[in-house]
Amino acid sequence: MHLSLYLPLLFPLVATVSARPLAERLEPRVATWVLTGAALALAAASSLVLGLLTVAGLVRIPLVAALADLSLPVIRRGQPPAWWVAVIASLLLAAAVIAVARTLWRRTRAFLAAEEAACLPGPRQLVVLEDPAADAFAMPGLPGKIVVSTGMLAALDDRERQVLLAHERAHLRSHHYLFTNAAQLAAAANPLLRPLASAVAYTVERWADEHAARVTGDRRRVAVTVGKAALAARRTRATRPVSEMVLGALGRHRRPRAAGGPVPRRVAALLAPAPRHRPLPLAASAVLLAATALCAHQAYHDLHHLLRLARIS
C-alpha cells in the first residue's frame, strides 16, 4: 500500500511544533478557529488511518478473507501492512476510542453540572460569591453566568473590574468552552495533539483579552488587570466549582511559574500593538490540512481499490 497511509500519523508532529508559533502570531480569534479545526481534522485523519491499518491487517487472516469472500493472493500482492503493524494500529485505535468516550462522558457530566450551577439565584448575568479567595469565571449554560468572588472584587479597582467583566462576557458570548472541549476531545483521540489543546486554551484567553481591550480602549489597563488578577488568584488559591467546564478566571491559567507561562505571555501581548492579520501562517496551516486530507483520502482509496480487486478475483 502507498506511503500516504502513514503520513497522517506523522502530521500531528508538525502541528505540535507549530502550535505555539501559530497561537502567538495569529489574531487570537483566527488562531482559535485554526487550531481547533486543525486538532479535529488531524485527530479524525489519524483515527481513520488507524482504522484502515486495522482493516488491512484483518483481511490478511484467512478466516476473515474467506468470510468476506476475498482472495488472499490478491491481497498479498497488494502489499498490505505487516500483521504486527495492524495489531499496533488496532490497539491504538481502541485506546483512542476509549479515551474519547471517557473524555466525552466527563465533559457531558461537567456541562450538565454547569448548567445546573448556572441557575444561581437572581436574574442577573453577574453573580457575586462571598468568598475571600480571588476568583472569576464564566460558567456556560442557558443562560450562562459570570461568577466573581468578593476576594477578586477587593483585589481590583473599578476600572479593572470593568476589564474583568468584559473578559468574562467574551467567554460567554463567543462560546469559548466549545473550542476548548473540541480541542481536548481531539487530544484524547491523539495525545500528540495535546499542545494544540493547550494552545487553544491560551488563544481563547487572548481572544477575551483583546475583546476587553477593544471595549475599554486601554490595552495597558487590561494587561495590568490580567497580572493583578493572576497574582491575587495565586495568592488566595481559589477553588472553582465544575472546574472541567468553567472558563477564564482572568490570569489563572494553570498558575504559571515560569516567565514564559501563559499569563506573562498574555501581558506581553497586551503591552504590544494589537495583533494583525498574517496570511503566511494561515497559508501554511491550510497546506498542512490539505495534505492531511489528501493523504487520508488516498489511503482510503488504496485500501478500497485493493479490496475491490480481491473480491472480483
Tab-separated table of C-alpha atoms in Angstrom:
chain	number	residue	atom	x	y	z
A	1	MET	CA	0.000	0.000	0.000
A	2	HIS	CA	1.082	3.602	-0.583
A	3	LEU	CA	3.274	5.570	1.843
A	4	SER	CA	0.453	8.108	2.191
A	5	LEU	CA	-1.224	5.629	4.517
A	6	TYR	CA	1.262	6.543	7.243
A	7	LEU	CA	1.710	10.280	6.683
A	8	PRO	CA	-1.423	11.386	8.612
A	9	LEU	CA	0.114	9.702	11.639
A	10	LEU	CA	3.164	11.958	11.316
A	11	PHE	CA	1.480	15.264	10.528
A	12	PRO	CA	0.405	15.824	14.180
A	13	LEU	CA	4.120	16.109	14.999
A	14	VAL	CA	4.321	19.088	12.640
A	15	ALA	CA	1.243	20.594	14.282
A	16	THR	CA	2.799	20.073	17.724
A	17	VAL	CA	5.819	22.144	16.746
A	18	SER	CA	3.652	24.792	15.063
A	19	ALA	CA	1.004	25.180	17.781
A	20	ARG	CA	2.713	27.824	19.900
A	21	PRO	CA	4.005	29.960	16.988
A	22	LEU	CA	0.515	29.993	15.476
A	23	ALA	CA	-1.031	30.914	18.826
A	24	GLU	CA	1.411	33.806	19.159
A	25	ARG	CA	1.391	35.168	15.602
A	26	LEU	CA	-2.221	34.864	14.521
A	27	GLU	CA	-5.012	37.134	15.681
A	28	PRO	CA	-6.484	35.260	18.712
A	29	ARG	CA	-9.926	34.629	17.231
A	30	VAL	CA	-8.443	33.356	13.982
A	31	ALA	CA	-5.869	31.308	15.899
A	32	THR	CA	-8.609	29.669	17.969
A	33	TRP	CA	-10.566	28.638	14.890
A	34	VAL	CA	-7.458	27.433	13.035
A	35	LEU	CA	-6.014	25.451	15.937
A	36	THR	CA	-9.333	23.877	16.886
A	37	GLY	CA	-10.095	22.931	13.285
A	38	ALA	CA	-6.591	21.547	12.828
A	39	ALA	CA	-6.850	19.476	16.003
A	40	LEU	CA	-10.178	17.962	14.934
A	41	ALA	CA	-9.009	17.314	11.354
A	42	LEU	CA	-5.732	15.718	12.413
A	43	ALA	CA	-7.440	13.582	15.052
A	44	ALA	CA	-10.020	12.389	12.522
A	45	ALA	CA	-7.354	11.645	9.890
A	46	SER	CA	-5.112	9.722	12.280
A	47	SER	CA	-8.082	7.719	13.595
A	48	LEU	CA	-9.146	6.931	10.027
A	49	VAL	CA	-5.649	5.700	9.188
A	50	LEU	CA	-5.557	3.504	12.283
A	51	GLY	CA	-8.882	2.047	11.209
A	52	LEU	CA	-7.584	1.406	7.698
A	53	LEU	CA	-4.469	-0.284	9.056
A	54	THR	CA	-6.637	-2.450	11.289
A	55	VAL	CA	-8.852	-3.478	8.375
A	56	ALA	CA	-5.806	-4.132	6.184
A	57	GLY	CA	-4.441	-6.440	8.853
A	58	LEU	CA	-7.727	-8.245	9.405
A	59	VAL	CA	-8.156	-9.165	5.738
A	60	ARG	CA	-4.791	-10.954	5.836
A	61	ILE	CA	-6.322	-13.535	8.164
A	62	PRO	CA	-7.547	-16.491	6.071
A	63	LEU	CA	-10.770	-16.878	8.041
A	64	VAL	CA	-11.643	-13.192	7.683
A	65	ALA	CA	-10.759	-13.239	3.984
A	66	ALA	CA	-12.940	-16.297	3.463
A	67	LEU	CA	-15.881	-14.772	5.327
A	68	ALA	CA	-15.545	-11.585	3.279
A	69	ASP	CA	-15.140	-13.569	0.052
A	70	LEU	CA	-11.726	-12.069	-0.647
A	71	SER	CA	-8.761	-13.566	-2.493
A	72	LEU	CA	-5.732	-13.847	-0.226
A	73	PRO	CA	-3.209	-13.995	-3.109
A	74	VAL	CA	-4.550	-10.712	-4.480
A	75	ILE	CA	-4.428	-9.095	-1.050
A	76	ARG	CA	-0.840	-10.230	-0.539
A	77	ARG	CA	0.205	-8.879	-3.916
A	78	GLY	CA	-1.208	-5.522	-2.841
A	79	GLN	CA	1.420	-5.461	-0.062
A	80	PRO	CA	-0.847	-4.644	2.878
A	81	PRO	CA	0.790	-3.647	6.165
A	82	ALA	CA	2.510	-6.340	8.199
A	83	TRP	CA	0.384	-8.108	10.770
A	84	TRP	CA	2.250	-6.521	13.682
A	85	VAL	CA	1.547	-3.051	12.271
A	86	ALA	CA	-2.145	-3.888	12.145
A	87	VAL	CA	-2.064	-5.168	15.732
A	88	ILE	CA	-0.433	-1.968	16.983
A	89	ALA	CA	-2.897	0.122	14.972
A	90	SER	CA	-5.874	-1.757	16.375
A	91	LEU	CA	-4.623	-1.294	19.947
A	92	LEU	CA	-4.040	2.418	19.382
A	93	LEU	CA	-7.466	2.808	17.806
A	94	ALA	CA	-9.132	1.014	20.712
A	95	ALA	CA	-7.253	3.226	23.180
A	96	ALA	CA	-8.324	6.336	21.233
A	97	VAL	CA	-11.984	5.293	21.216
A	98	ILE	CA	-11.917	4.599	24.958
A	99	ALA	CA	-10.151	7.898	25.696
A	100	VAL	CA	-12.615	9.893	23.602
A	101	ALA	CA	-15.581	8.135	25.204
A	102	ARG	CA	-14.255	8.809	28.705
A	103	THR	CA	-13.494	12.446	27.913
A	104	LEU	CA	-16.883	12.950	26.289
A	105	TRP	CA	-18.620	11.377	29.283
A	106	ARG	CA	-16.733	13.577	31.759
A	107	ARG	CA	-17.374	16.675	29.687
A	108	THR	CA	-21.073	15.902	29.345
A	109	ARG	CA	-21.429	15.398	33.087
A	110	ALA	CA	-19.494	18.587	33.760
A	111	PHE	CA	-21.627	20.532	31.299
A	112	LEU	CA	-24.831	19.286	32.911
A	113	ALA	CA	-23.429	20.227	36.306
A	114	ALA	CA	-22.505	23.655	34.954
A	115	GLU	CA	-25.996	24.045	33.508
A	116	GLU	CA	-27.478	23.280	36.909
A	117	ALA	CA	-24.999	25.516	38.719
A	118	ALA	CA	-25.674	28.339	36.252
A	119	CYS	CA	-29.212	28.543	37.602
A	120	LEU	CA	-27.910	30.598	40.509
A	121	PRO	CA	-30.304	32.877	42.377
A	122	GLY	CA	-31.299	36.062	40.628
A	123	PRO	CA	-31.985	37.002	37.022
A	124	ARG	CA	-28.737	38.897	36.520
A	125	GLN	CA	-25.862	37.502	34.498
A	126	LEU	CA	-23.352	38.544	37.140
A	127	VAL	CA	-23.240	36.547	40.365
A	128	VAL	CA	-21.061	37.657	43.277
A	129	LEU	CA	-19.957	34.934	45.685
A	130	GLU	CA	-18.984	35.690	49.270
A	131	ASP	CA	-15.534	34.171	49.154
A	132	PRO	CA	-12.226	35.715	50.245
A	133	ALA	CA	-10.392	33.673	47.604
A	134	ALA	CA	-9.913	35.750	44.449
A	135	ASP	CA	-11.644	34.101	41.501
A	136	ALA	CA	-13.722	34.939	38.454
A	137	PHE	CA	-15.010	32.690	35.707
A	138	ALA	CA	-17.622	32.314	33.009
A	139	MET	CA	-19.965	29.412	33.623
A	140	PRO	CA	-21.623	28.123	30.424
A	141	GLY	CA	-25.317	27.413	30.453
A	142	LEU	CA	-28.674	28.646	29.232
A	143	PRO	CA	-28.242	31.371	30.253
A	144	GLY	CA	-24.613	31.451	31.241
A	145	LYS	CA	-23.367	33.269	34.300
A	146	ILE	CA	-20.324	35.290	35.215
A	147	VAL	CA	-19.243	34.382	38.725
A	148	VAL	CA	-16.921	36.696	40.635
A	149	SER	CA	-15.809	36.315	44.220
A	150	THR	CA	-15.684	39.166	46.699
A	151	GLY	CA	-11.984	38.418	47.049
A	152	MET	CA	-11.425	39.183	43.367
A	153	LEU	CA	-13.511	42.353	43.531
A	154	ALA	CA	-11.477	43.539	46.510
A	155	ALA	CA	-8.236	42.943	44.603
A	156	LEU	CA	-9.256	45.204	41.681
A	157	ASP	CA	-10.305	48.828	41.331
A	158	ASP	CA	-13.437	49.958	39.460
A	159	ARG	CA	-11.818	50.193	36.011
A	160	GLU	CA	-10.137	46.824	36.442
A	161	ARG	CA	-13.475	45.267	37.388
A	162	GLN	CA	-14.868	46.548	34.092
A	163	VAL	CA	-11.982	44.833	32.306
A	164	LEU	CA	-12.671	41.605	34.164
A	165	LEU	CA	-16.370	41.623	33.270
A	166	ALA	CA	-15.641	42.398	29.616
A	167	HIS	CA	-13.198	39.490	29.538
A	168	GLU	CA	-15.692	37.037	31.027
A	169	ARG	CA	-18.536	38.244	28.792
A	170	ALA	CA	-16.340	37.483	25.788
A	171	HIS	CA	-16.009	33.888	27.011
A	172	LEU	CA	-19.774	33.519	27.233
A	173	ARG	CA	-20.747	35.326	24.029
A	174	SER	CA	-18.190	33.531	21.882
A	175	HIS	CA	-18.869	30.106	23.466
A	176	HIS	CA	-15.197	29.513	24.149
A	177	TYR	CA	-15.929	26.317	26.060
A	178	LEU	CA	-16.921	24.690	22.755
A	179	PHE	CA	-13.475	25.356	21.313
A	180	THR	CA	-11.585	24.117	24.350
A	181	ASN	CA	-13.711	20.989	24.669
A	182	ALA	CA	-13.387	20.166	20.965
A	183	ALA	CA	-9.606	20.529	21.166
A	184	GLN	CA	-9.464	18.346	24.259
A	185	LEU	CA	-11.535	15.639	22.564
A	186	ALA	CA	-9.084	15.716	19.651
A	187	ALA	CA	-6.185	15.419	22.101
A	188	ALA	CA	-7.896	12.448	23.732
A	189	ALA	CA	-8.085	10.728	20.341
A	190	ASN	CA	-4.445	11.544	19.583
A	191	PRO	CA	-2.171	12.520	22.509
A	192	LEU	CA	0.256	14.133	20.043
A	193	LEU	CA	-2.327	16.906	19.713
A	194	ARG	CA	-2.157	17.953	23.363
A	195	PRO	CA	-0.012	21.003	22.515
A	196	LEU	CA	-2.813	22.143	20.188
A	197	ALA	CA	-5.358	21.765	23.006
A	198	SER	CA	-3.102	23.805	25.295
A	199	ALA	CA	-2.693	26.416	22.554
A	200	VAL	CA	-6.478	26.688	22.182
A	201	ALA	CA	-6.831	27.175	25.945
A	202	TYR	CA	-4.362	30.044	25.593
A	203	THR	CA	-5.891	31.635	22.482
A	204	VAL	CA	-9.401	31.788	23.953
A	205	GLU	CA	-7.906	33.750	26.847
A	206	ARG	CA	-6.136	36.022	24.368
A	207	TRP	CA	-9.396	36.364	22.435
A	208	ALA	CA	-11.147	37.511	25.606
A	209	ASP	CA	-8.227	39.818	26.451
A	210	GLU	CA	-8.418	41.515	23.069
A	211	HIS	CA	-12.187	41.902	23.405
A	212	ALA	CA	-11.707	43.577	26.772
A	213	ALA	CA	-9.051	45.850	25.249
A	214	ARG	CA	-11.446	46.912	22.476
A	215	VAL	CA	-14.318	47.512	24.889
A	216	THR	CA	-12.283	49.533	27.365
A	217	GLY	CA	-9.955	51.133	24.835
A	218	ASP	CA	-6.963	50.648	27.132
A	219	ARG	CA	-4.627	47.735	26.372
A	220	ARG	CA	-2.292	48.634	29.225
A	221	ARG	CA	-5.135	48.613	31.727
A	222	VAL	CA	-6.143	45.135	30.553
A	223	ALA	CA	-2.530	43.942	30.894
A	224	VAL	CA	-2.353	45.291	34.431
A	225	THR	CA	-5.682	43.661	35.307
A	226	VAL	CA	-4.556	40.281	33.961
A	227	GLY	CA	-1.420	40.458	36.071
A	228	LYS	CA	-3.160	41.636	39.241
A	229	ALA	CA	-5.919	39.038	38.956
A	230	ALA	CA	-3.359	36.292	38.390
A	231	LEU	CA	-1.365	37.282	41.455
A	232	ALA	CA	-4.493	37.577	43.600
A	233	ALA	CA	-5.809	34.185	42.483
A	234	ARG	CA	-2.456	32.529	43.040
A	235	ARG	CA	-2.064	34.095	46.467
A	236	THR	CA	-5.514	33.050	47.704
A	237	ARG	CA	-5.672	29.708	45.822
A	238	ALA	CA	-9.335	29.779	44.920
A	239	THR	CA	-11.098	26.509	44.137
A	240	ARG	CA	-13.572	26.662	41.283
A	241	PRO	CA	-16.777	24.630	41.079
A	242	VAL	CA	-17.248	22.497	37.991
A	243	SER	CA	-13.596	23.034	37.163
A	244	GLU	CA	-13.656	20.989	33.960
A	245	MET	CA	-16.151	23.278	32.263
A	246	VAL	CA	-15.831	26.816	33.545
A	247	LEU	CA	-13.590	29.159	31.641
A	248	GLY	CA	-11.420	32.120	32.110
A	249	ALA	CA	-10.544	33.277	35.571
A	250	LEU	CA	-8.587	36.294	34.499
A	251	GLY	CA	-4.969	35.309	34.767
A	252	ARG	CA	-5.497	31.881	36.314
A	253	HIS	CA	-4.193	29.700	33.562
A	254	ARG	CA	-2.642	26.730	35.389
A	255	ARG	CA	-0.906	29.079	37.807
A	256	PRO	CA	2.212	29.622	35.738
A	257	ARG	CA	5.545	29.891	37.492
A	258	ALA	CA	7.942	30.372	34.603
A	259	ALA	CA	8.457	33.681	32.878
A	260	GLY	CA	7.280	32.112	29.651
A	261	GLY	CA	3.973	30.925	31.109
A	262	PRO	CA	0.581	31.858	29.662
A	263	VAL	CA	-0.063	34.886	31.892
A	264	PRO	CA	3.270	36.644	31.205
A	265	ARG	CA	2.766	35.916	27.506
A	266	ARG	CA	-0.724	37.419	27.621
A	267	VAL	CA	0.546	40.502	29.435
A	268	ALA	CA	3.364	40.922	26.913
A	269	ALA	CA	0.903	40.587	24.028
A	270	LEU	CA	-1.357	43.250	25.528
A	271	LEU	CA	1.557	45.643	26.002
A	272	ALA	CA	2.440	45.188	22.323
A	273	PRO	CA	0.391	46.624	19.433
A	274	ALA	CA	-2.877	44.901	18.554
A	275	PRO	CA	-2.340	41.695	16.523
A	276	ARG	CA	-2.525	41.966	12.746
A	277	HIS	CA	-3.751	39.623	10.067
A	278	ARG	CA	-0.901	37.348	8.946
A	279	PRO	CA	-1.631	35.391	5.758
A	280	LEU	CA	1.570	33.285	5.746
A	281	PRO	CA	0.814	31.205	8.898
A	282	LEU	CA	-2.741	30.750	7.647
A	283	ALA	CA	-1.472	29.523	4.287
A	284	ALA	CA	0.940	27.099	5.968
A	285	SER	CA	-1.898	25.727	8.124
A	286	ALA	CA	-4.092	25.313	5.056
A	287	VAL	CA	-1.326	23.413	3.253
A	288	LEU	CA	-0.877	21.035	6.202
A	289	LEU	CA	-4.600	20.341	6.475
A	290	ALA	CA	-4.940	19.887	2.709
A	291	ALA	CA	-2.028	17.439	2.720
A	292	THR	CA	-3.591	15.551	5.618
A	293	ALA	CA	-6.947	15.289	3.849
A	294	LEU	CA	-5.310	14.246	0.585
A	295	CYS	CA	-3.207	11.525	2.224
A	296	ALA	CA	-6.148	10.174	4.213
A	297	HIS	CA	-8.287	10.086	1.064
A	298	GLN	CA	-5.508	8.358	-0.887
A	299	ALA	CA	-5.068	5.762	1.850
A	300	TYR	CA	-8.796	5.037	1.868
A	301	HIS	CA	-8.837	4.839	-1.925
A	302	ASP	CA	-5.880	2.406	-1.998
A	303	LEU	CA	-7.453	0.039	0.504
A	304	HIS	CA	-10.862	0.238	-1.169
A	305	HIS	CA	-9.291	-0.497	-4.550
A	306	LEU	CA	-7.361	-3.477	-3.148
A	307	LEU	CA	-10.462	-4.989	-1.531
A	308	ARG	CA	-12.463	-4.499	-4.714
A	309	LEU	CA	-9.815	-6.307	-6.755
A	310	ALA	CA	-9.669	-9.121	-4.213
A	311	ARG	CA	-13.437	-9.516	-4.315
A	312	ILE	CA	-13.578	-9.506	-8.106
A	313	SER	CA	-10.882	-12.191	-8.308
